[in-house]
mmCIF file of C-alpha atoms in Angstrom:
data_model
loop_
_atom_site.group_PDB
_atom_site.id
_atom_site.type_symbol
_atom_site.label_atom_id
_atom_site.label_comp_id
_atom_site.label_asym_id
_atom_site.label_seq_id
_atom_site.Cartn_x
_atom_site.Cartn_y
_atom_site.Cartn_z
ATOM 1 C CA MET A 1096 75.540 77.564 110.800
ATOM 2 C CA GLU A 1097 75.236 79.585 114.100
ATOM 3 C CA THR A 1098 72.606 81.923 114.806
ATOM 4 C CA ILE A 1099 73.152 85.628 116.253
ATOM 5 C CA THR A 1100 70.071 86.228 118.581
ATOM 6 C CA SER A 1101 71.757 88.802 120.636
ATOM 7 C CA ILE A 1102 74.998 91.090 121.066
ATOM 8 C CA PRO A 1103 77.087 92.083 124.243
ATOM 9 C CA ASP A 1104 76.138 95.330 125.922
ATOM 10 C CA LEU A 1105 78.603 98.128 125.194
ATOM 11 C CA TYR A 1106 79.922 100.558 127.424
ATOM 12 C CA CYS A 1107 78.669 104.209 126.157
ATOM 13 C CA PRO A 1108 78.639 106.594 129.025
ATOM 14 C CA TYR A 1109 77.678 109.842 126.926
ATOM 15 C CA PRO A 1110 74.027 110.806 127.085
ATOM 16 C CA SER A 1111 72.267 111.523 123.693
ATOM 17 C CA ARG A 1112 70.212 114.271 122.163
ATOM 18 C CA MET A 1113 68.039 114.968 119.161
ATOM 19 C CA SER A 1114 67.810 118.128 117.141
ATOM 20 C CA PRO A 1115 64.025 119.307 117.177
ATOM 21 C CA HIS A 1116 64.770 119.705 113.491
ATOM 22 C CA VAL A 1117 64.795 116.018 112.700
ATOM 23 C CA GLU A 1118 61.409 115.895 110.588
ATOM 24 C CA GLU A 1119 62.481 118.927 108.444
ATOM 25 C CA VAL A 1120 65.913 117.443 107.772
ATOM 26 C CA ALA A 1121 64.231 114.371 106.976
ATOM 27 C CA ALA A 1122 61.989 115.685 104.290
ATOM 28 C CA ALA A 1123 64.660 118.155 102.791
ATOM 29 C CA THR A 1124 67.095 114.990 102.187
ATOM 30 C CA ASP A 1125 64.394 112.817 100.780
ATOM 31 C CA ALA A 1126 63.635 115.686 98.252
ATOM 32 C CA TRP A 1127 67.446 116.060 97.564
ATOM 33 C CA MET A 1128 67.638 112.311 96.999
ATOM 34 C CA LYS A 1129 65.208 112.007 94.624
ATOM 35 C CA ARG A 1130 66.421 115.409 92.712
ATOM 36 C CA PHE A 1131 69.851 113.777 92.221
ATOM 37 C CA ALA A 1132 67.853 110.273 91.425
ATOM 38 C CA LEU A 1133 70.541 108.506 93.627
ATOM 39 C CA PHE A 1134 68.422 105.588 93.717
ATOM 40 C CA PRO A 1135 67.536 102.892 90.963
ATOM 41 C CA ASN A 1136 63.825 102.958 91.874
ATOM 42 C CA GLU A 1137 61.196 103.511 94.659
ATOM 43 C CA GLN A 1138 61.693 100.414 96.569
ATOM 44 C CA ALA A 1139 65.320 101.161 97.117
ATOM 45 C CA PHE A 1140 64.118 104.793 98.196
ATOM 46 C CA GLU A 1141 61.773 103.540 100.504
ATOM 47 C CA GLU A 1142 64.262 101.339 102.056
ATOM 48 C CA PHE A 1143 66.767 104.254 102.460
ATOM 49 C CA SER A 1144 64.204 106.393 104.125
ATOM 50 C CA ASN A 1145 63.179 103.739 106.708
ATOM 51 C CA TYR A 1146 66.579 103.723 107.797
ATOM 52 C CA LYS A 1147 66.196 107.260 109.290
ATOM 53 C CA MET A 1148 69.386 108.685 108.333
ATOM 54 C CA ALA A 1149 68.367 112.378 109.455
ATOM 55 C CA TRP A 1150 67.887 110.598 113.185
ATOM 56 C CA MET A 1151 71.300 109.813 112.969
ATOM 57 C CA THR A 1152 72.798 113.398 111.895
ATOM 58 C CA CYS A 1153 70.450 115.125 114.276
ATOM 59 C CA ARG A 1154 71.899 112.905 117.282
ATOM 60 C CA THR A 1155 75.372 113.475 116.177
ATOM 61 C CA ILE A 1156 74.597 117.400 115.884
ATOM 62 C CA PRO A 1157 71.902 118.156 117.981
ATOM 63 C CA ASP A 1158 72.633 121.792 118.115
ATOM 64 C CA GLY A 1159 73.286 122.488 114.606
ATOM 65 C CA ASP A 1160 71.443 125.060 112.826
ATOM 66 C CA LEU A 1161 68.915 123.773 110.055
ATOM 67 C CA PRO A 1162 70.967 124.514 107.145
ATOM 68 C CA LEU A 1163 74.159 122.907 107.986
ATOM 69 C CA LEU A 1164 72.053 119.474 109.580
ATOM 70 C CA ILE A 1165 70.374 119.313 106.061
ATOM 71 C CA THR A 1166 73.963 119.961 104.316
ATOM 72 C CA ILE A 1167 75.580 117.196 106.423
ATOM 73 C CA ASN A 1168 72.627 114.684 106.195
ATOM 74 C CA ASN A 1169 72.980 115.200 102.467
ATOM 75 C CA PHE A 1170 76.395 114.051 102.583
ATOM 76 C CA TYR A 1171 75.877 111.030 105.071
ATOM 77 C CA SER A 1172 73.211 109.986 102.830
ATOM 78 C CA TRP A 1173 75.642 110.216 99.848
ATOM 79 C CA LEU A 1174 77.798 108.094 101.603
ATOM 80 C CA PHE A 1175 75.249 105.599 102.371
ATOM 81 C CA VAL A 1176 74.549 105.294 98.837
ATOM 82 C CA LEU A 1177 78.163 104.279 97.973
ATOM 83 C CA ASP A 1178 78.585 102.250 101.252
ATOM 84 C CA GLU A 1179 75.535 99.949 100.340
ATOM 85 C CA GLN A 1180 77.082 99.498 96.893
ATOM 86 C CA LEU A 1181 80.567 98.444 98.222
ATOM 87 C CA ASP A 1182 79.255 96.373 100.738
ATOM 88 C CA HIS A 1183 77.157 94.090 98.839
ATOM 89 C CA ILE A 1184 78.786 92.075 96.960
ATOM 90 C CA SER A 1185 77.358 90.850 93.749
ATOM 91 C CA PRO A 1186 77.731 90.957 89.802
ATOM 92 C CA GLU A 1187 75.466 94.399 90.052
ATOM 93 C CA THR A 1188 77.875 95.928 92.286
ATOM 94 C CA ALA A 1189 81.036 94.420 90.998
ATOM 95 C CA ALA A 1190 81.444 97.886 88.796
ATOM 96 C CA ILE A 1191 81.589 100.147 91.680
ATOM 97 C CA ARG A 1192 84.155 97.987 93.353
ATOM 98 C CA ASP A 1193 86.633 97.901 90.660
ATOM 99 C CA LYS A 1194 89.952 99.736 91.322
ATOM 100 C CA ASN A 1195 90.007 101.667 88.344
ATOM 101 C CA PHE A 1196 86.547 103.285 88.786
ATOM 102 C CA LEU A 1197 87.312 104.142 92.289
ATOM 103 C CA GLN A 1198 90.237 105.874 91.271
ATOM 104 C CA ASN A 1199 88.693 107.928 88.524
ATOM 105 C CA PHE A 1200 85.848 108.768 91.266
ATOM 106 C CA ILE A 1201 88.460 110.115 93.630
ATOM 107 C CA SER A 1202 89.912 112.220 90.944
ATOM 108 C CA GLY A 1203 86.581 113.285 90.173
ATOM 109 C CA PHE A 1204 85.754 114.603 93.812
ATOM 110 C CA VAL A 1205 89.175 115.978 94.240
ATOM 111 C CA LYS A 1206 88.898 118.362 91.370
ATOM 112 C CA ILE A 1207 85.578 119.393 92.797
ATOM 113 C CA LEU A 1208 87.051 120.049 96.170
ATOM 114 C CA ARG A 1209 90.509 121.598 95.154
ATOM 115 C CA ASN A 1210 88.913 124.060 92.298
ATOM 116 C CA ASP A 1211 85.553 124.533 93.790
ATOM 117 C CA HIS A 1212 84.216 123.068 90.477
ATOM 118 C CA PHE A 1213 80.624 122.663 90.147
ATOM 119 C CA VAL A 1214 79.728 119.483 88.270
ATOM 120 C CA SER A 1215 76.245 118.838 86.693
ATOM 121 C CA VAL A 1216 74.663 115.774 86.014
ATOM 122 C CA ALA A 1217 75.370 115.973 82.531
ATOM 123 C CA GLU A 1218 78.892 116.201 82.994
ATOM 124 C CA GLY A 1219 79.680 114.192 86.080
ATOM 125 C CA GLY A 1220 76.608 111.807 86.542
ATOM 126 C CA ASN A 1221 74.165 112.101 89.462
ATOM 127 C CA VAL A 1222 76.591 110.910 92.480
ATOM 128 C CA LEU A 1223 79.439 113.384 91.563
ATOM 129 C CA ALA A 1224 76.746 116.246 90.784
ATOM 130 C CA ALA A 1225 75.198 115.482 94.234
ATOM 131 C CA PHE A 1226 78.491 115.772 96.059
ATOM 132 C CA SER A 1227 79.456 119.288 94.016
ATOM 133 C CA ASP A 1228 76.106 120.269 95.254
ATOM 134 C CA ILE A 1229 76.825 119.513 99.019
ATOM 135 C CA TRP A 1230 80.239 121.034 98.673
ATOM 136 C CA GLN A 1231 78.635 124.269 97.314
ATOM 137 C CA ASN A 1232 76.907 124.484 100.725
ATOM 138 C CA LEU A 1233 80.001 123.500 102.949
ATOM 139 C CA ILE A 1234 82.116 126.081 101.689
ATOM 140 C CA PRO A 1235 80.275 128.918 103.118
ATOM 141 C CA ALA A 1236 80.053 127.188 106.121
ATOM 142 C CA SER A 1237 83.637 126.182 106.584
ATOM 143 C CA ARG A 1238 87.185 127.749 106.954
ATOM 144 C CA ALA A 1239 89.602 127.368 104.204
ATOM 145 C CA THR A 1240 91.997 124.769 106.556
ATOM 146 C CA TRP A 1241 88.904 122.935 107.271
ATOM 147 C CA GLN A 1242 88.353 122.476 103.850
ATOM 148 C CA CYS A 1243 92.026 121.398 103.126
ATOM 149 C CA GLN A 1244 91.638 118.822 105.786
ATOM 150 C CA PHE A 1245 88.177 117.689 104.514
ATOM 151 C CA THR A 1246 89.798 116.992 101.045
ATOM 152 C CA ILE A 1247 92.546 115.034 102.646
ATOM 153 C CA SER A 1248 90.107 112.817 104.822
ATOM 154 C CA LEU A 1249 87.741 112.002 101.857
ATOM 155 C CA LYS A 1250 90.521 111.041 99.946
ATOM 156 C CA ALA A 1251 91.736 108.803 102.446
ATOM 157 C CA THR A 1252 88.435 107.148 103.155
ATOM 158 C CA PHE A 1253 88.202 106.301 99.171
ATOM 159 C CA GLU A 1254 91.431 105.150 98.894
ATOM 160 C CA ALA A 1255 91.097 102.851 101.755
ATOM 161 C CA ALA A 1256 87.523 101.730 100.181
ATOM 162 C CA ILE A 1257 89.970 100.689 97.240
ATOM 163 C CA TRP A 1258 91.828 98.498 100.059
ATOM 164 C CA GLU A 1259 88.758 97.123 101.426
ATOM 165 C CA ALA A 1260 87.202 96.282 97.758
ATOM 166 C CA ALA A 1261 90.409 94.709 96.773
ATOM 167 C CA ASN A 1262 90.348 92.422 99.730
ATOM 168 C CA ALA A 1263 86.796 91.632 99.196
ATOM 169 C CA THR A 1264 87.501 90.715 95.343
ATOM 170 C CA SER A 1265 90.411 88.591 96.120
ATOM 171 C CA LYS A 1266 88.839 87.202 99.358
ATOM 172 C CA THR A 1267 92.286 87.952 101.420
ATOM 173 C CA PRO A 1268 91.068 88.308 104.857
ATOM 174 C CA PRO A 1269 93.259 91.399 106.475
ATOM 175 C CA THR A 1270 94.969 90.644 109.768
ATOM 176 C CA VAL A 1271 93.648 92.295 112.664
ATOM 177 C CA LYS A 1272 96.328 94.882 112.837
ATOM 178 C CA GLN A 1273 95.661 95.759 109.264
ATOM 179 C CA TYR A 1274 91.755 95.904 109.620
ATOM 180 C CA MET A 1275 91.955 97.998 113.091
ATOM 181 C CA ARG A 1276 94.061 100.585 111.232
ATOM 182 C CA MET A 1277 92.331 100.875 107.949
ATOM 183 C CA ARG A 1278 88.267 100.333 109.674
ATOM 184 C CA PRO A 1279 88.366 104.470 110.759
ATOM 185 C CA TYR A 1280 88.961 105.295 107.168
ATOM 186 C CA PHE A 1281 86.910 103.139 104.981
ATOM 187 C CA SER A 1282 84.168 103.374 107.341
ATOM 188 C CA GLY A 1283 84.195 107.474 106.965
ATOM 189 C CA ALA A 1284 84.876 107.950 110.736
ATOM 190 C CA ASN A 1285 87.547 110.297 109.851
ATOM 191 C CA LEU A 1286 84.901 112.573 108.421
ATOM 192 C CA GLY A 1287 82.731 112.480 111.204
ATOM 193 C CA THR A 1288 85.409 114.050 113.454
ATOM 194 C CA ASP A 1289 86.258 116.404 110.638
ATOM 195 C CA ILE A 1290 82.563 117.763 110.469
ATOM 196 C CA ASN A 1291 82.994 117.955 114.556
ATOM 197 C CA GLU A 1292 84.391 121.466 113.982
ATOM 198 C CA LEU A 1293 81.356 122.814 112.015
ATOM 199 C CA ALA A 1294 79.113 120.730 114.532
ATOM 200 C CA VAL A 1295 80.489 122.777 117.420
ATOM 201 C CA GLY A 1296 81.269 126.057 115.710
ATOM 202 C CA SER A 1297 84.823 126.313 116.933
ATOM 203 C CA SER A 1298 88.435 125.639 115.731
ATOM 204 C CA LEU A 1299 91.596 124.992 117.716
ATOM 205 C CA PRO A 1300 95.140 125.960 117.100
ATOM 206 C CA VAL A 1301 97.534 123.580 115.404
ATOM 207 C CA TYR A 1302 99.272 123.208 118.268
ATOM 208 C CA VAL A 1303 96.373 121.583 120.214
ATOM 209 C CA LEU A 1304 95.408 119.495 117.325
ATOM 210 C CA GLN A 1305 98.701 117.780 117.341
ATOM 211 C CA ASP A 1306 99.071 117.425 121.042
ATOM 212 C CA GLN A 1307 99.721 113.582 121.292
ATOM 213 C CA ASP A 1308 96.935 113.200 123.795
ATOM 214 C CA PHE A 1309 94.610 115.010 121.987
ATOM 215 C CA VAL A 1310 95.548 113.142 118.602
ATOM 216 C CA ARG A 1311 94.726 109.966 120.421
ATOM 217 C CA ILE A 1312 91.100 111.012 121.910
ATOM 218 C CA VAL A 1313 90.266 111.776 118.145
ATOM 219 C CA ASP A 1314 91.457 108.561 116.791
ATOM 220 C CA LEU A 1315 89.752 106.649 119.777
ATOM 221 C CA CYS A 1316 86.649 108.493 118.944
ATOM 222 C CA ARG A 1317 86.707 106.899 115.447
ATOM 223 C CA ARG A 1318 87.616 103.906 116.232
ATOM 224 C CA VAL A 1319 84.670 102.868 119.379
ATOM 225 C CA VAL A 1320 82.373 104.118 116.415
ATOM 226 C CA CYS A 1321 83.620 101.543 114.383
ATOM 227 C CA TRP A 1322 83.741 98.778 116.722
ATOM 228 C CA ALA A 1323 80.099 99.416 117.732
ATOM 229 C CA ASN A 1324 79.036 99.483 114.465
ATOM 230 C CA ASP A 1325 80.798 96.374 113.604
ATOM 231 C CA ILE A 1326 79.101 94.654 116.477
ATOM 232 C CA PHE A 1327 75.643 96.171 115.740
ATOM 233 C CA SER A 1328 76.028 95.413 111.900
ATOM 234 C CA LEU A 1329 77.343 91.650 112.110
ATOM 235 C CA ALA A 1330 74.319 89.943 111.085
ATOM 236 C CA LYS A 1331 73.399 92.261 108.239
ATOM 237 C CA GLU A 1332 77.025 92.495 107.218
ATOM 238 C CA LEU A 1333 76.885 88.618 106.590
ATOM 239 C CA ALA A 1334 74.200 88.044 105.095
ATOM 240 C CA HIS A 1335 75.153 90.519 102.058
ATOM 241 C CA GLY A 1336 78.465 88.491 101.852
ATOM 242 C CA ASP A 1337 80.829 91.228 103.588
ATOM 243 C CA ASN A 1338 83.309 89.895 106.156
ATOM 244 C CA HIS A 1339 85.061 93.238 106.662
ATOM 245 C CA ASN A 1340 83.954 93.371 110.441
ATOM 246 C CA LEU A 1341 86.060 93.440 113.524
ATOM 247 C CA VAL A 1342 84.111 90.319 115.042
ATOM 248 C CA MET A 1343 84.896 88.059 111.793
ATOM 249 C CA VAL A 1344 88.631 89.329 111.504
ATOM 250 C CA LEU A 1345 89.011 88.450 115.010
ATOM 251 C CA LYS A 1346 87.227 84.898 114.272
ATOM 252 C CA HIS A 1347 89.324 84.121 111.428
ATOM 253 C CA ASN A 1348 92.620 85.506 112.566
ATOM 254 C CA GLU A 1349 92.584 84.220 116.374
ATOM 255 C CA ASP A 1350 90.490 80.879 115.855
ATOM 256 C CA LEU A 1351 87.775 82.035 117.975
ATOM 257 C CA THR A 1352 83.848 80.972 118.262
ATOM 258 C CA MET A 1353 81.579 83.704 117.101
ATOM 259 C CA GLU A 1354 80.324 83.966 120.853
ATOM 260 C CA LYS A 1355 84.232 84.481 121.875
ATOM 261 C CA ALA A 1356 85.091 87.079 118.779
ATOM 262 C CA LEU A 1357 81.880 89.086 119.813
ATOM 263 C CA ASN A 1358 82.875 89.358 123.284
ATOM 264 C CA GLU A 1359 86.424 90.250 122.398
ATOM 265 C CA ALA A 1360 85.308 92.974 119.893
ATOM 266 C CA ALA A 1361 82.833 94.170 122.790
ATOM 267 C CA ARG A 1362 85.870 94.102 125.165
ATOM 268 C CA ILE A 1363 88.203 96.344 122.701
ATOM 269 C CA HIS A 1364 85.212 98.749 122.432
ATOM 270 C CA ASP A 1365 84.976 99.440 126.155
ATOM 271 C CA TYR A 1366 88.538 99.407 126.810
ATOM 272 C CA GLU A 1367 89.138 102.178 124.324
ATOM 273 C CA MET A 1368 85.690 104.216 125.432
ATOM 274 C CA HIS A 1369 87.458 104.173 128.854
ATOM 275 C CA GLN A 1370 90.829 105.434 127.367
ATOM 276 C CA ILE A 1371 89.217 108.371 126.079
ATOM 277 C CA GLU A 1372 87.685 109.181 129.626
ATOM 278 C CA GLN A 1373 91.405 108.620 130.847
ATOM 279 C CA LEU A 1374 93.244 110.677 128.280
ATOM 280 C CA ARG A 1375 90.711 113.937 128.566
ATOM 281 C CA ARG A 1376 91.960 114.306 132.196
ATOM 282 C CA LYS A 1377 95.720 113.847 131.106
ATOM 283 C CA LEU A 1378 95.452 116.883 128.718
ATOM 284 C CA PRO A 1379 97.899 120.090 129.147
ATOM 285 C CA ASP A 1380 96.693 123.110 130.643
ATOM 286 C CA PHE A 1381 96.248 125.188 127.580
ATOM 287 C CA GLY A 1382 95.054 128.365 129.095
ATOM 288 C CA THR A 1383 91.707 129.367 130.689
ATOM 289 C CA GLN A 1384 89.773 130.270 127.360
ATOM 290 C CA LEU A 1385 91.535 127.567 125.287
ATOM 291 C CA ASN A 1386 90.597 124.895 128.020
ATOM 292 C CA LYS A 1387 87.049 126.103 127.558
ATOM 293 C CA ASP A 1388 87.182 125.603 123.719
ATOM 294 C CA VAL A 1389 89.235 122.066 124.009
ATOM 295 C CA LYS A 1390 86.054 121.246 126.222
ATOM 296 C CA VAL A 1391 83.537 122.301 123.594
ATOM 297 C CA TYR A 1392 85.212 120.425 120.916
ATOM 298 C CA LEU A 1393 85.879 117.438 122.636
ATOM 299 C CA ASP A 1394 82.336 117.349 124.266
ATOM 300 C CA GLY A 1395 81.162 117.590 120.616
ATOM 301 C CA LEU A 1396 83.317 114.342 119.565
ATOM 302 C CA GLU A 1397 81.900 112.575 122.546
ATOM 303 C CA THR A 1398 77.906 113.612 121.231
ATOM 304 C CA MET A 1399 79.193 112.415 117.905
ATOM 305 C CA VAL A 1400 80.041 108.758 119.307
ATOM 306 C CA SER A 1401 76.965 108.610 121.453
ATOM 307 C CA GLY A 1402 74.922 109.906 118.542
ATOM 308 C CA PHE A 1403 75.958 107.027 116.321
ATOM 309 C CA PHE A 1404 75.634 104.484 119.335
ATOM 310 C CA TRP A 1405 72.077 105.533 120.144
ATOM 311 C CA TRP A 1406 71.012 105.752 116.531
ATOM 312 C CA SER A 1407 71.790 102.523 115.627
ATOM 313 C CA LEU A 1408 70.140 101.124 118.878
ATOM 314 C CA GLU A 1409 66.671 103.174 118.771
ATOM 315 C CA ASP A 1410 66.193 104.876 116.062
ATOM 316 C CA THR A 1411 67.061 102.413 112.762
ATOM 317 C CA PRO A 1412 65.983 98.974 111.851
ATOM 318 C CA ARG A 1413 69.158 98.834 109.634
ATOM 319 C CA TYR A 1414 71.221 96.848 112.093
ATOM 320 C CA MET A 1415 68.870 95.380 115.298
ATOM 321 C CA SER A 1416 66.188 93.401 112.560
ATOM 322 C CA HIS A 1417 69.037 91.460 111.170
ATOM 323 C CA LEU A 1418 69.861 89.477 114.650
ATOM 324 C CA GLN A 1419 67.925 86.467 114.386
ATOM 325 C CA GLU A 1420 69.638 85.849 110.729
ATOM 326 C CA LYS A 1421 71.721 82.658 110.493
ATOM 327 C CA VAL A 1422 75.284 83.121 109.799
ATOM 328 C CA VAL A 1423 78.241 80.870 109.065
#
C-alpha cells in the first residue's frame, strides 16, 4: 500500500478570474437540479453542492452574462451526475455503464439535438428531460454551425464513455497511446473547447479553425486540462475503483513506482503547456482584424484551462481532500 500525501507542482502561467455572478449561478443550478430530481436523496445533493461547480463555470467563463453562465453550469452539472455514476464502479452503477444503455442514451440526446425535440420527464426520464431543457436555452445563444459541432462533440464524448466503460468492465487497461487519445473525449474536455465560442462571443472562419497549428493548440488545451485533472483526482478515483487515470496507465504500462508515474504525468502536462505558448507564436498572419479575433478566442481557451486548474486547487474539496487516502 502506498499513501499519496502530495502531488507535483504543475505549470500554469495563466491567471484566473471569477465572475461576480457566481453565487447567483450556484443558487440557480441548485434549484434546477432539484427541479429535475437528478439526485437520489438530499445527502447526494448536498455532496454535489459542496463541490462548488458554479465556481468552476465562473472561472472558465468569467465574462459571461448570467443566463449563459446558468445554462453552462447546468450543463456541466448534468455531466457531473453522469460522470459520477460512470466513475464509481459498483453494482448500483453497473446499469449506466452497460453498452446498450449508453448507446440508447446517445440516440436519445442526438434526437433532441438534431430535431430540437423537447423531452418531458414522463417521456424520457429525468436525465434526458434535463438535457432537453439545457438545449432549449443553448439554441438561441448559439449559431447553427456551432450546434452541429456540439452535436458531434457530445456524441464523441459518450462514444468514448462506452470505450471507457468497456475497459472498466473487462478490467482491460489501455495502452498509454490509447488512453491519451481517448481521454479528452470521455472527460468532456472537447465540449469545454466548443463552449469557448459562446464564452468569448466570437466565431472564427473555417480556414482558421482548420489551420494545423490552431487545431493543435485547441487539442493541447483539452489535453492539459485532462492531465492536470488526472493528477488532482488520482486518490479520489482510486478510492472509487477507477484506474482510468494517466498516472495509473503510466504506472501499469511502464512499470513505474507511483511517485515516478506522478512525476511523468506532471512532465507531460508541463511540456504540453509550454507547447501551447510556442504554437501561439507560430500562428500565421490572418490579417489585422482576424488576428485580434484569434487572440480573443485563444485567450478564452487559456482562461478555460486556468479556470479548471485553479478551481481544482482553490475552490472545490472534490480532489485535494483525498490526498491522504491510501491506494494500491
